[in-house]
XYZ file of C-alpha atoms in Angstrom:
610
model
C -5.420 -21.746 56.356
C -2.160 -22.500 54.615
C 1.257 -21.038 55.391
C 4.686 -20.970 53.850
C 5.818 -23.908 56.010
C 3.193 -26.154 54.375
C 5.218 -26.647 51.175
C 5.524 -30.365 51.819
C 1.758 -30.799 51.408
C 0.967 -28.997 48.201
C -2.750 -29.872 47.907
C -5.761 -27.648 48.399
C -9.228 -28.990 48.703
C -10.727 -25.633 47.702
C -8.492 -25.285 44.641
C -7.058 -21.897 45.670
C -3.419 -21.107 44.991
C -3.508 -18.257 47.515
C -0.521 -19.006 49.719
C 1.542 -16.585 51.751
C 5.122 -16.072 50.548
C 5.910 -13.516 53.182
C 8.253 -14.189 56.053
C 6.535 -15.595 59.087
C 3.215 -17.387 59.286
C 0.916 -14.702 57.737
C -2.431 -15.988 56.525
C -4.125 -14.857 53.275
C -7.686 -13.628 53.386
C -9.864 -14.143 50.345
C -10.631 -11.037 48.315
C -8.228 -8.659 50.110
C -5.679 -6.465 48.320
C -2.824 -8.046 50.220
C -4.192 -11.462 49.302
C -4.322 -10.497 45.627
C -0.743 -9.320 45.738
C 0.337 -12.581 47.348
C -1.585 -14.563 44.759
C 0.185 -12.762 41.956
C 3.555 -13.402 43.503
C 2.699 -17.027 44.132
C 1.703 -17.591 40.515
C 4.556 -15.569 39.038
C 7.219 -17.157 41.206
C 8.836 -13.898 42.272
C 12.477 -14.415 42.971
C 12.957 -16.471 39.824
C 11.836 -15.051 36.494
C 8.959 -12.776 37.515
C 6.729 -14.389 34.909
C 9.158 -13.865 32.044
C 11.326 -16.860 31.354
C 14.293 -16.552 29.018
C 13.211 -17.204 25.450
C 14.634 -20.384 23.901
C 16.178 -20.304 20.423
C 13.571 -19.643 17.774
C 12.235 -22.598 15.820
C 11.867 -22.304 12.035
C 8.179 -21.576 12.596
C 9.044 -18.861 15.113
C 11.665 -17.381 12.810
C 9.155 -17.252 9.976
C 6.640 -15.551 12.268
C 9.222 -12.963 13.314
C 9.876 -12.195 9.646
C 6.164 -11.807 8.976
C 5.645 -9.555 11.989
C 8.541 -7.334 10.929
C 7.072 -7.150 7.423
C 3.674 -6.245 8.899
C 5.303 -3.513 10.957
C 7.003 -2.140 7.843
C 3.729 -2.424 5.949
C 1.853 -0.377 8.526
C 4.613 2.231 8.629
C 4.721 2.657 4.856
C 0.926 2.797 4.597
C 0.164 5.069 7.522
C 0.094 8.264 5.454
C -1.719 6.625 2.546
C -4.506 4.694 4.254
C -7.087 5.506 6.865
C -5.993 4.824 10.435
C -9.084 2.703 11.119
C -8.119 0.461 8.209
C -4.783 -0.352 9.808
C -6.178 -0.642 13.339
C -6.422 -4.435 13.298
C -2.890 -4.819 11.975
C -1.656 -2.518 14.722
C -3.559 -4.532 17.312
C -2.010 -7.762 16.035
C 1.464 -6.230 16.325
C 0.785 -4.969 19.846
C -0.674 -8.247 21.052
C 2.110 -10.253 19.426
C 4.737 -8.110 21.130
C 2.930 -8.436 24.458
C 2.583 -12.233 24.190
C 6.120 -12.842 23.020
C 7.375 -10.814 25.979
C 5.717 -13.212 28.410
C 6.435 -16.791 29.428
C 6.903 -19.066 26.403
C 6.776 -22.074 28.723
C 3.052 -21.639 29.328
C 0.069 -22.246 27.069
C -3.120 -20.334 27.825
C -6.233 -22.308 26.902
C -9.736 -20.862 27.266
C -12.870 -22.955 27.687
C -15.791 -21.236 25.978
C -19.345 -22.244 25.374
C -22.992 -21.298 25.495
C -25.307 -21.382 28.481
C -25.829 -24.880 29.821
C -23.138 -26.481 27.647
C -21.302 -27.788 30.723
C -18.036 -25.903 30.193
C -17.591 -25.196 33.922
C -18.147 -28.868 34.675
C -15.492 -29.751 32.099
C -13.178 -27.115 33.584
C -13.521 -28.721 37.013
C -13.038 -32.201 35.567
C -9.767 -31.187 33.919
C -8.582 -29.427 37.074
C -9.523 -32.392 39.230
C -11.113 -30.105 41.800
C -14.269 -28.013 42.171
C -13.018 -24.595 41.064
C -15.672 -23.070 38.827
C -19.193 -22.921 40.179
C -21.735 -25.112 38.399
C -25.483 -25.286 38.723
C -28.844 -24.613 37.182
C -28.697 -20.881 37.843
C -27.878 -18.992 34.582
C -25.466 -17.479 34.004
C -23.319 -19.384 36.465
C -19.829 -18.109 35.537
C -19.783 -14.317 35.905
C -16.075 -13.630 35.290
C -13.090 -15.556 33.850
C -11.509 -17.995 36.298
C -7.960 -19.243 35.737
C -6.291 -22.463 36.758
C -2.517 -22.824 36.409
C -0.630 -26.103 36.721
C 2.753 -24.383 37.343
C 4.263 -21.118 38.547
C 5.429 -18.286 36.302
C 2.111 -17.470 34.616
C 1.339 -14.251 36.514
C 2.228 -12.035 33.583
C -0.089 -13.953 31.282
C -2.946 -13.733 33.772
C -2.325 -10.036 34.304
C -2.631 -9.591 30.558
C -6.017 -11.350 30.702
C -6.998 -9.021 33.581
C -7.905 -11.937 35.828
C -7.598 -10.804 39.456
C -5.697 -12.845 42.024
C -8.866 -13.962 43.803
C -9.931 -15.781 40.624
C -6.651 -17.641 40.090
C -6.585 -21.258 41.174
C -4.253 -24.246 41.411
C -5.428 -27.829 40.759
C -4.744 -30.836 42.883
C -1.306 -32.255 42.281
C -1.967 -35.710 40.935
C -0.217 -37.907 38.419
C -2.731 -36.794 35.797
C -2.243 -33.126 36.659
C 1.515 -33.416 36.173
C 1.021 -34.014 32.476
C -0.674 -30.620 32.168
C 2.224 -28.736 33.696
C 2.700 -25.502 31.782
C -0.970 -25.079 30.874
C -3.140 -22.196 32.067
C -6.836 -23.040 31.758
C -9.406 -20.228 31.763
C -13.141 -20.762 32.264
C -15.084 -18.018 30.471
C -18.599 -16.707 31.059
C -21.353 -17.848 28.724
C -20.855 -16.440 25.222
C -24.641 -16.044 24.837
C -25.174 -14.508 28.268
C -27.931 -11.942 28.604
C -25.466 -9.680 30.427
C -23.325 -7.535 28.125
C -20.430 -7.494 30.604
C -20.152 -11.279 30.356
C -19.950 -11.176 26.563
C -17.322 -8.446 26.769
C -15.229 -10.699 29.041
C -15.515 -13.501 26.482
C -14.536 -11.352 23.496
C -11.612 -9.742 25.343
C -10.103 -13.000 26.606
C -10.634 -14.896 23.346
C -8.527 -12.279 21.568
C -5.595 -12.922 23.936
C -5.446 -16.655 24.706
C -3.261 -19.146 22.844
C -5.960 -21.761 22.212
C -9.688 -22.304 22.744
C -11.740 -25.327 23.738
C -15.272 -24.769 22.442
C -17.806 -26.738 24.449
C -21.123 -27.506 22.733
C -24.021 -29.672 23.749
C -26.409 -31.794 21.674
C -29.047 -29.059 21.776
C -26.990 -25.960 20.873
C -24.121 -27.303 18.777
C -25.638 -25.654 15.679
C -26.426 -22.345 17.416
C -26.097 -19.395 15.000
C -24.446 -17.147 17.587
C -21.644 -19.665 18.126
C -20.970 -20.267 14.455
C -21.529 -16.819 12.948
C -19.967 -14.708 15.665
C -17.112 -16.934 16.793
C -16.278 -20.094 14.864
C -16.600 -18.647 11.370
C -14.475 -15.516 12.022
C -11.891 -17.711 13.804
C -11.814 -20.376 11.100
C -8.185 -19.560 10.382
C -7.286 -20.465 13.971
C -8.148 -24.126 13.456
C -4.744 -25.382 14.649
C -5.338 -23.877 18.107
C -8.992 -24.876 18.314
C -10.661 -27.796 20.090
C -14.367 -28.444 19.648
C -15.856 -30.903 22.125
C -19.383 -32.227 22.119
C -20.284 -32.479 25.791
C -23.094 -34.476 27.403
C -22.822 -37.423 25.017
C -24.130 -39.539 27.873
C -27.542 -38.091 27.013
C -27.377 -39.491 23.442
C -28.437 -43.105 23.042
C -26.810 -45.612 20.699
C -25.116 -44.141 17.631
C -26.698 -40.727 18.082
C -23.429 -39.306 19.446
C -21.570 -40.262 16.263
C -24.318 -38.766 14.113
C -24.222 -35.489 16.035
C -20.407 -35.409 15.806
C -20.602 -35.939 12.047
C -23.106 -33.104 11.737
C -20.893 -30.914 13.921
C -17.930 -31.609 11.623
C -20.095 -30.667 8.644
C -21.022 -27.353 10.246
C -17.394 -26.619 11.033
C -16.470 -27.376 7.439
C -19.204 -24.969 6.305
C -17.665 -22.371 8.607
C -14.395 -22.789 6.704
C -12.557 -24.394 9.609
C -10.077 -27.106 8.655
C -10.421 -30.311 10.657
C -7.347 -32.044 12.012
C -8.028 -35.469 10.594
C -5.662 -37.979 8.983
C -2.618 -36.259 10.556
C -3.483 -32.958 8.861
C -3.308 -29.667 10.789
C -6.659 -28.385 11.912
C -9.228 -28.304 14.663
C -9.688 -31.249 16.987
C -13.261 -32.547 17.340
C -14.279 -35.140 19.910
C -17.175 -36.134 22.136
C -17.147 -36.497 25.906
C -19.177 -36.285 29.051
C -17.769 -34.010 31.711
C -20.321 -35.353 34.166
C -19.459 -39.056 33.817
C -15.817 -38.551 32.812
C -16.181 -40.351 29.466
C -13.705 -38.844 26.969
C -12.249 -36.374 29.513
C -9.042 -38.398 29.763
C -8.603 -38.282 25.984
C -9.051 -34.513 25.999
C -6.573 -34.213 28.885
C -3.991 -36.191 26.910
C -4.545 -34.041 23.810
C -4.153 -30.862 25.858
C -1.050 -32.240 27.572
C 0.565 -33.033 24.230
C -0.549 -29.700 22.857
C 0.973 -27.880 25.865
C 4.265 -29.746 25.761
C 4.781 -28.744 22.122
C 4.949 -25.090 23.286
C 3.946 -23.852 19.857
C 0.409 -22.664 20.555
C 1.355 -19.014 21.059
C 3.262 -18.943 17.787
C 0.408 -20.600 15.922
C -2.131 -18.221 17.434
C -0.140 -15.155 16.487
C 0.498 -16.568 13.039
C -3.242 -17.129 12.590
C -3.896 -13.541 13.715
C -1.420 -12.332 11.115
C -3.138 -14.500 8.494
C -6.506 -12.971 9.309
C -5.114 -9.439 9.285
C -3.436 -10.122 5.936
C -6.672 -11.472 4.499
C -8.574 -8.357 5.549
C -5.823 -6.085 4.235
C -5.690 -7.863 0.880
C -8.105 -5.479 -0.939
C -5.839 -2.596 0.067
C -2.716 -4.064 -1.506
C -3.855 -6.533 -4.146
C -6.201 -5.711 -7.023
C -7.573 -7.748 -9.874
C -5.414 -5.837 -12.342
C -1.713 -6.275 -12.960
C 0.011 -2.945 -12.308
C 3.244 -2.309 -14.140
C 6.486 -1.590 -12.325
C 6.453 2.025 -13.531
C 4.696 4.481 -15.794
C 4.542 3.018 -19.286
C 6.523 4.530 -22.127
C 3.327 5.130 -24.099
C 1.813 7.074 -21.187
C 5.011 9.094 -20.757
C 5.171 9.913 -24.471
C 1.523 10.976 -24.551
C 2.025 13.155 -21.468
C 5.049 14.872 -22.989
C 3.204 15.362 -26.287
C 0.337 17.074 -24.485
C 2.719 19.374 -22.601
C 4.531 20.183 -25.827
C 1.196 21.054 -27.382
C 0.343 23.232 -24.390
C 3.521 25.325 -24.791
C 3.156 25.421 -28.589
C 6.368 23.532 -29.319
C 5.325 22.581 -32.854
C 4.241 26.114 -33.726
C 7.460 27.466 -32.216
C 9.449 25.068 -34.376
C 7.615 26.330 -37.473
C 8.325 29.906 -36.420
C 12.020 29.077 -35.996
C 12.077 27.454 -39.433
C 10.471 30.517 -40.983
C 12.954 32.760 -39.186
C 15.834 30.736 -40.567
C 14.464 30.915 -44.112
C 13.709 34.613 -43.708
C 17.307 35.306 -42.732
C 18.422 33.191 -45.669
C 16.241 35.309 -47.954
C 17.753 38.469 -46.588
C 21.277 37.280 -47.275
C 20.684 35.620 -50.659
C 17.893 37.748 -52.065
C 18.360 40.324 -54.831
C 19.279 43.819 -53.718
C 16.076 45.179 -55.212
C 13.960 42.737 -53.189
C 15.896 43.541 -50.041
C 15.365 47.263 -50.731
C 11.633 46.682 -51.133
C 11.490 44.743 -47.838
C 13.341 47.551 -46.103
C 10.780 49.971 -47.429
C 7.891 47.767 -46.225
C 9.419 47.499 -42.777
C 9.661 51.261 -42.604
C 5.977 51.507 -43.368
C 4.791 48.887 -40.831
C 5.952 49.269 -37.194
C 8.357 46.566 -36.172
C 6.332 45.819 -33.067
C 3.503 44.541 -35.203
C 5.837 42.022 -36.807
C 6.913 40.871 -33.346
C 3.326 40.485 -32.265
C 2.514 38.510 -35.374
C 5.462 36.220 -34.746
C 4.482 35.635 -31.160
C 0.936 34.888 -32.244
C 2.333 31.805 -33.984
C 2.951 30.091 -30.635
C -0.590 30.551 -29.412
C -0.417 33.916 -27.721
C 1.841 32.703 -24.854
C 4.732 35.122 -25.376
C 5.448 38.348 -23.474
C 4.108 40.542 -26.253
C 0.716 38.962 -25.794
C 0.189 40.958 -22.642
C -3.476 40.109 -22.497
C -4.111 36.835 -24.334
C -7.693 35.923 -25.027
C -9.325 34.277 -22.040
C -10.503 31.281 -24.040
C -6.932 30.582 -25.242
C -5.584 30.690 -21.664
C -8.338 28.379 -20.464
C -7.653 26.004 -23.323
C -3.943 25.829 -22.488
C -4.664 25.140 -18.812
C -7.244 22.536 -19.730
C -4.695 20.802 -21.927
C -2.298 20.573 -19.018
C -4.974 19.298 -16.625
C -6.103 16.728 -19.166
C -2.512 15.560 -19.638
C -2.079 15.152 -15.872
C -5.342 13.234 -15.493
C -4.460 10.934 -18.379
C -0.996 10.024 -17.099
C -2.318 9.622 -13.530
C -5.034 7.247 -14.715
C -2.488 5.277 -16.718
C -0.164 5.029 -13.700
C -3.020 4.039 -11.365
C -4.332 1.332 -13.670
C -4.370 -2.035 -11.928
C -3.692 -0.582 -8.473
C -5.992 -1.108 -5.472
C -8.432 1.746 -4.986
C -6.598 3.329 -2.054
C -3.240 3.399 -3.834
C -4.789 4.455 -7.149
C -6.314 7.429 -5.336
C -2.945 8.198 -3.725
C -1.290 8.201 -7.168
C -3.932 10.553 -8.581
C -3.646 12.908 -5.617
C 0.139 12.967 -5.997
C -0.198 13.875 -9.672
C -2.710 16.637 -8.908
C -0.519 18.126 -6.169
C 2.487 18.140 -8.456
C 0.521 19.817 -11.255
C -0.764 22.713 -9.167
C 1.869 25.147 -10.502
C 2.582 23.313 -13.741
C 0.623 25.671 -16.062
C 2.502 28.671 -14.691
C 5.837 26.906 -15.111
C 4.949 26.048 -18.710
C 3.992 29.683 -19.312
C 7.456 30.710 -18.154
C 9.034 28.181 -20.494
C 6.945 29.491 -23.362
C 8.049 33.040 -22.551
C 11.762 32.314 -22.222
C 12.164 29.807 -25.046
C 9.135 30.280 -27.284
C 9.538 34.041 -27.731
C 13.258 33.658 -28.320
C 12.451 31.282 -31.163
C 9.702 33.444 -32.663
C 11.651 36.742 -32.556
C 15.283 35.688 -32.296
C 17.721 38.255 -30.997
C 20.584 36.390 -32.607
C 20.409 35.376 -36.266
C 20.360 31.640 -36.934
C 23.693 30.080 -37.951
C 24.410 30.076 -41.668
C 25.733 27.132 -43.690
C 29.132 27.233 -45.357
C 27.726 27.786 -48.841
C 26.143 31.099 -47.926
C 29.234 33.217 -48.799
C 29.311 31.663 -52.243
C 25.613 32.404 -52.669
C 26.167 36.011 -51.582
C 29.048 36.373 -54.050
C 26.905 34.857 -56.822
C 24.095 37.262 -56.025
C 26.556 40.165 -55.966
C 27.968 39.019 -59.326
C 24.454 38.957 -60.808
C 23.881 42.454 -59.499
C 27.188 43.707 -60.950
C 26.308 42.107 -64.282
C 23.020 43.977 -64.277
C 24.720 47.257 -63.395
C 27.485 46.734 -65.996
C 24.973 45.909 -68.704
C 22.869 48.900 -67.757
C 25.813 51.293 -67.835
C 26.922 49.860 -71.207
C 23.475 50.410 -72.618
C 23.300 53.965 -71.245
C 26.688 54.724 -72.757
C 25.468 53.545 -76.134
C 22.338 55.617 -75.857
C 24.398 58.665 -74.911
C 26.659 58.047 -77.938
C 29.729 57.597 -75.829
C 30.130 53.955 -76.753
C 29.833 52.178 -80.041
C 26.249 51.088 -80.631
C 26.001 47.347 -80.028
C 22.589 46.751 -78.423
C 22.641 42.983 -78.048
C 25.571 42.477 -75.624
C 24.417 44.885 -72.891
C 20.843 43.625 -73.170
C 22.008 40.058 -72.770
C 24.140 41.039 -69.785
C 21.250 42.810 -68.143
C 18.914 39.908 -68.877
C 21.453 37.475 -67.436
C 21.697 39.564 -64.252
C 17.948 40.025 -63.987
C 17.260 36.316 -64.458
C 20.332 35.097 -62.577
C 19.557 37.025 -59.361
C 16.147 35.413 -58.753
C 17.574 32.112 -59.950
C 20.310 32.299 -57.305
C 17.711 33.292 -54.715
C 15.490 30.364 -55.695
C 18.429 27.948 -55.552
C 19.343 29.280 -52.120
C 15.777 28.882 -50.890
C 15.725 25.294 -52.105
C 19.083 24.604 -50.467
C 17.913 26.313 -47.254
C 14.902 24.061 -46.759
C 16.885 21.251 -45.139
C 18.872 23.414 -42.701
C 15.794 25.492 -41.932
C 13.782 22.369 -41.173
C 16.525 20.991 -38.943
C 16.810 24.332 -37.182
C 13.068 24.401 -36.571
C 13.085 20.811 -35.352
C 15.934 21.616 -33.007
C 13.987 24.571 -31.619
C 10.892 22.404 -31.225
C 12.958 19.713 -29.512
C 14.427 22.212 -27.044
C 10.980 23.481 -26.149
C 9.597 19.957 -25.897
C 12.488 18.876 -23.679
C 12.017 21.890 -21.418
C 8.289 21.216 -21.079
C 8.879 17.489 -20.583
C 11.544 18.155 -17.952
C 9.147 20.402 -16.082
C 6.433 17.764 -16.286
C 8.793 15.019 -15.136
C 9.987 16.986 -12.137
C 6.529 18.049 -11.019
C 4.336 15.085 -11.977
C 6.082 11.998 -13.329
C 8.801 11.701 -10.714
C 6.421 12.095 -7.719
C 4.061 9.579 -9.323
C 6.974 7.196 -9.930
C 7.986 7.589 -6.269
C 4.428 6.719 -5.236
C 4.506 3.634 -7.436
C 7.841 2.667 -5.892
C 6.306 2.972 -2.439
C 3.435 0.752 -3.550
C 5.884 -1.853 -4.844
C 7.632 -1.757 -1.470
C 4.409 -2.253 0.479
C 3.323 -4.925 -1.998
C 6.537 -6.828 -1.309
C 6.017 -6.429 2.434
C 2.442 -7.628 2.080
C 3.638 -10.674 0.154
C 5.893 -11.493 3.104
C 3.080 -10.918 5.590
C 0.640 -13.089 3.669
C 3.168 -15.920 3.228
C 1.642 -18.944 4.862
C -1.832 -17.501 4.635
C -2.651 -19.132 1.294
C -4.489 -21.973 2.978
C -6.540 -19.496 5.002
C -7.490 -17.515 1.907
C -8.429 -20.650 0.007
C -10.452 -21.959 2.913
C -12.353 -18.726 3.412
C -13.187 -18.519 -0.273
């Protein structure tokens, strides 16, 4: 039994770090709740930092990681309502685990030792610790739960995160070799190919949380499919925090160890894992014998250097972000090249279709005819105007209004019950216009965002046909049956005076001729006939000249009416469809920029995996 007063002799033959920190000489019993609590306090160093040391200033690598994590957080927030929650689950897990790890001791590096049954990982764990901590033997599986060994205090929070109870937390012997590993927390995992599902669950859970992994393989199982397909290949992007050791090289005669190591490197390369050779970042591969101690010192030195760098946690989190970014890539990057906004051609086609749906062109023609009709009324001969008045008396005026409204496709108020096929056609035109512009806007986008753009367009167009009907009623009918006469050009008074003069000439010539016939005036037939002929010919001539002169103003008036109707329809379409779609495209550009920040530094991973 060990007490608080035994601080001068800080060695345990059994490897336990269970020491009482209570006042007095209280002993710790293995496996008890009070013992677990004391173990936690002993590891965490209560009274100092409680397992959370003050964070040092961020290195450039740490600053870059913080930027990427913030971008990933923004990315998840902007995408939450657009993408399925399961799709973003891994990114959310990376954010949660990164926040949890960065809130714990940055002075410690958690290294897991993983391997298959019989690979000798527990023997290697004991060799590194310098004391028999993890049970070894022929019974399989030998290691039933993760066992932790810490070379310094302050790692309680990290071990709590790994859910390793106090009874499974150990301290190594304090030797000169152990001092170099100060700051490292070594975890011995159960067999990754154990027949017990609980053991495999322990392995998967801890591997997702540690800072680095030492994979232990033996000459018989180094090419095992379970190891490579389930673990090494998915974790290929974590090469910088990966050690792969070929154990039991004492069993390989001559140059066989080098041949097996070369084949192991080839398999790792096939897995997509970069190898740290020639001073390049990547996984470390070496051979050793945990039983004889050959190569264990080299591994200890590599782990000591690795621990003293204090960058494993940052590299691990960065690799997790790389992997999450690679899996999210299809959601934010497509093979196409989406434009920054809806193209002008697509906008123009959309507005043309809406203008066609409200009958803007036909309304413009109706306005032009109305202008020319009013011109004919003002500049026509009195006899023609009298005949038109007579015709209007014969035909009800309502019929003329209905005929005028029929010009714009039966969308006016007088068309109380338009034909069903015409109404369906108008609605189909609108729906087709919305589908076309949505497809144009979604071109080149990833499938999820293309679908979001289309859904936005459809939602905005739900009441669009009704709104266009209202526009057709308020503007189209006003054009077809105007309540106010179109404006007249300045030459109209002169044309009216000329027409009146022609009429007076006709009347004067007629009266002169009647006076001659009645014998009141001197018979001179030619002058009154010529006057009457001049009036009869001059009136239609003035009317024809006015109609020719009215073509330009009438056309401009009709074009202006068409433009007003087109602008009204286009404004309605912009407000209900184009602007929401543009906002969706803006959101995609924002998430695309955030994704670019998240994936920065992951180019090597993407290239390697390809």
